[in-house]
mmCIF file of C-alpha atoms in Angstrom:
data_model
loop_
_atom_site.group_PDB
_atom_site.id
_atom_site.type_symbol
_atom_site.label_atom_id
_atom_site.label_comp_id
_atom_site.label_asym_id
_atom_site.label_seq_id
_atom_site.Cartn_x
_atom_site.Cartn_y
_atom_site.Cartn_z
ATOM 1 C CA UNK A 1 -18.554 -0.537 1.474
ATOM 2 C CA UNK A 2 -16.791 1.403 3.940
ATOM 3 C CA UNK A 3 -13.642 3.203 3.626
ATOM 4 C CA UNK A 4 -11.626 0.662 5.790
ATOM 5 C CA UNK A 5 -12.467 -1.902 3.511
ATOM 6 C CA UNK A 6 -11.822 0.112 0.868
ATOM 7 C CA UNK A 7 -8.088 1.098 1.693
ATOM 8 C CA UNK A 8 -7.330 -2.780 2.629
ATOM 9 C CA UNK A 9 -8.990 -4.482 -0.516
ATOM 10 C CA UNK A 10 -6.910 -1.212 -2.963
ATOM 11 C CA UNK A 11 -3.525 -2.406 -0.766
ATOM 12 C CA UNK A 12 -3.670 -5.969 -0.994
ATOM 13 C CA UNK A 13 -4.213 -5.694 -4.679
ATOM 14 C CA UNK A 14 -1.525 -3.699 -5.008
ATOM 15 C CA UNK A 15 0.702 -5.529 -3.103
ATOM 16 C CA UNK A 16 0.073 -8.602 -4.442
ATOM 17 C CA UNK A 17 1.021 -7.725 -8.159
ATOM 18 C CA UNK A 18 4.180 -6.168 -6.204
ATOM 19 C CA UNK A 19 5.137 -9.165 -4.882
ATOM 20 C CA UNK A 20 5.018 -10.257 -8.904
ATOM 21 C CA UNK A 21 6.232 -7.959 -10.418
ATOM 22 C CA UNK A 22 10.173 -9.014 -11.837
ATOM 23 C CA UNK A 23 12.054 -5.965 -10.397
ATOM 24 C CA UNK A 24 10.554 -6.735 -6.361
ATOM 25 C CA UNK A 25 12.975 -5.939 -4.169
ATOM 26 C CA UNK A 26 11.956 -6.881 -1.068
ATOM 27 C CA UNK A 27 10.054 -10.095 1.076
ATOM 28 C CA UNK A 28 6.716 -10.714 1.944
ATOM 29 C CA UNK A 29 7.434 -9.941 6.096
ATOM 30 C CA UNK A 30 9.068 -6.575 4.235
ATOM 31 C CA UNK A 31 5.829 -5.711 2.567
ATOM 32 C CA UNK A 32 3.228 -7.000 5.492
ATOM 33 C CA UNK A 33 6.010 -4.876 7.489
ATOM 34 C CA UNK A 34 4.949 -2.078 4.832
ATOM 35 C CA UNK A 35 1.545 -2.027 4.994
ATOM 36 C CA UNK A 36 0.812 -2.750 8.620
ATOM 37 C CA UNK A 37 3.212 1.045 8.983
ATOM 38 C CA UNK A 38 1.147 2.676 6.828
ATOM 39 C CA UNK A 39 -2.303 0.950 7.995
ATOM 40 C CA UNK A 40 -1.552 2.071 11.696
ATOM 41 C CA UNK A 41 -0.457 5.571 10.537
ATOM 42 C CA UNK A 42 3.252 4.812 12.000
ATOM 43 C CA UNK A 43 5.995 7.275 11.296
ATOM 44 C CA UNK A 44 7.842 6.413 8.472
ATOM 45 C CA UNK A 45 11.406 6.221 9.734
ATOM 46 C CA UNK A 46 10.128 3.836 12.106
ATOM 47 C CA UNK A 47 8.758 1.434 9.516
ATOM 48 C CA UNK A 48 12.250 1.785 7.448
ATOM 49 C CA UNK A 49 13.979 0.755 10.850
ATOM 50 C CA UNK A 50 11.284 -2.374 10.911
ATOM 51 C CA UNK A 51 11.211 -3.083 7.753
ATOM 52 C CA UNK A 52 14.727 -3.137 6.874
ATOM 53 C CA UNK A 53 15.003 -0.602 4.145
ATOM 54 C CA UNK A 54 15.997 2.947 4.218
ATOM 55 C CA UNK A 55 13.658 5.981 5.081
ATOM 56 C CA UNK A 56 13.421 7.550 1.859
ATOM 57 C CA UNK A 57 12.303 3.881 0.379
ATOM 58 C CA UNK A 58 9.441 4.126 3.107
ATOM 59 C CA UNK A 59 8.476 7.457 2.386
ATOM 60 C CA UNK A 60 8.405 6.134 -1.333
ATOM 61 C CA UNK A 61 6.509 3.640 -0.878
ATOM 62 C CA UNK A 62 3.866 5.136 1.828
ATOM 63 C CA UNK A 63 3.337 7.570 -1.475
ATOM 64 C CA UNK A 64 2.241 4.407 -4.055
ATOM 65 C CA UNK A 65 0.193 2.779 -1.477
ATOM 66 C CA UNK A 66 -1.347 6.363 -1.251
ATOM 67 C CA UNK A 67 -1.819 6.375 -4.747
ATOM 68 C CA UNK A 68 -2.780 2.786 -5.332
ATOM 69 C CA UNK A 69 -5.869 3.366 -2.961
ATOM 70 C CA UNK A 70 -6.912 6.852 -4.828
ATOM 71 C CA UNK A 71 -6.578 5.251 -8.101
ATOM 72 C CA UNK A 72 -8.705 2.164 -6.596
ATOM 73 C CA UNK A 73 -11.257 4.472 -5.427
ATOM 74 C CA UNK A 74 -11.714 6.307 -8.696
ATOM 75 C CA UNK A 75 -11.847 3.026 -9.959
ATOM 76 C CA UNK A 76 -14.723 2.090 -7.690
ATOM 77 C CA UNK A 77 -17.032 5.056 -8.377
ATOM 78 C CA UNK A 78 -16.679 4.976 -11.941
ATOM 79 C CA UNK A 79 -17.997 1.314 -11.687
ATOM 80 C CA UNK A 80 -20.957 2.833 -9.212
ATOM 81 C CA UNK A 81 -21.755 5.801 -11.608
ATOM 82 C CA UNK A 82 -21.279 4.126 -15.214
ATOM 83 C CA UNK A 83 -24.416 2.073 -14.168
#
């Protein structure tokens, strides 16, 4: 599996049990907004302007989707090496 795959399989897990979760805050086109930012690599202050939502809640969240695909990863070669 390559690492592309990788980062967009950990995301749209992620996002999807954001988009359940009872405190979400903001709409799908807000999240696909989201992730399409991060994906491409785009300046965060530009994706708060796109997405709606203030820059610090960008940064924020370009952090979890950070994390989300390290702790996905881990995940991943645990699964690999526990075999």
């Amino acid at each position: 599996m390559d690492k592309t795959t990788i980062v967009r399989q950990a995301l749209r897990t992620y996002v999807r049990s954001q988009l359940q979760h009872p405190g979400n805050t903001l709409s799908p086109q807000q999240w696909l907004t989201l992730l399409n930012c991060y994906i491409r690599r785009q300046d965060a202050e530009e994706c708060a302007d796109l997405a709606g939502i203030r820059p610090l809640e960008a940064e924020m969240w370009y952090t979890r989707f950070a994390m989300a695909v390290i702790s996905y990863a881990v995940r991943l070669t645990r699964i690999k090496y526990a075999a």
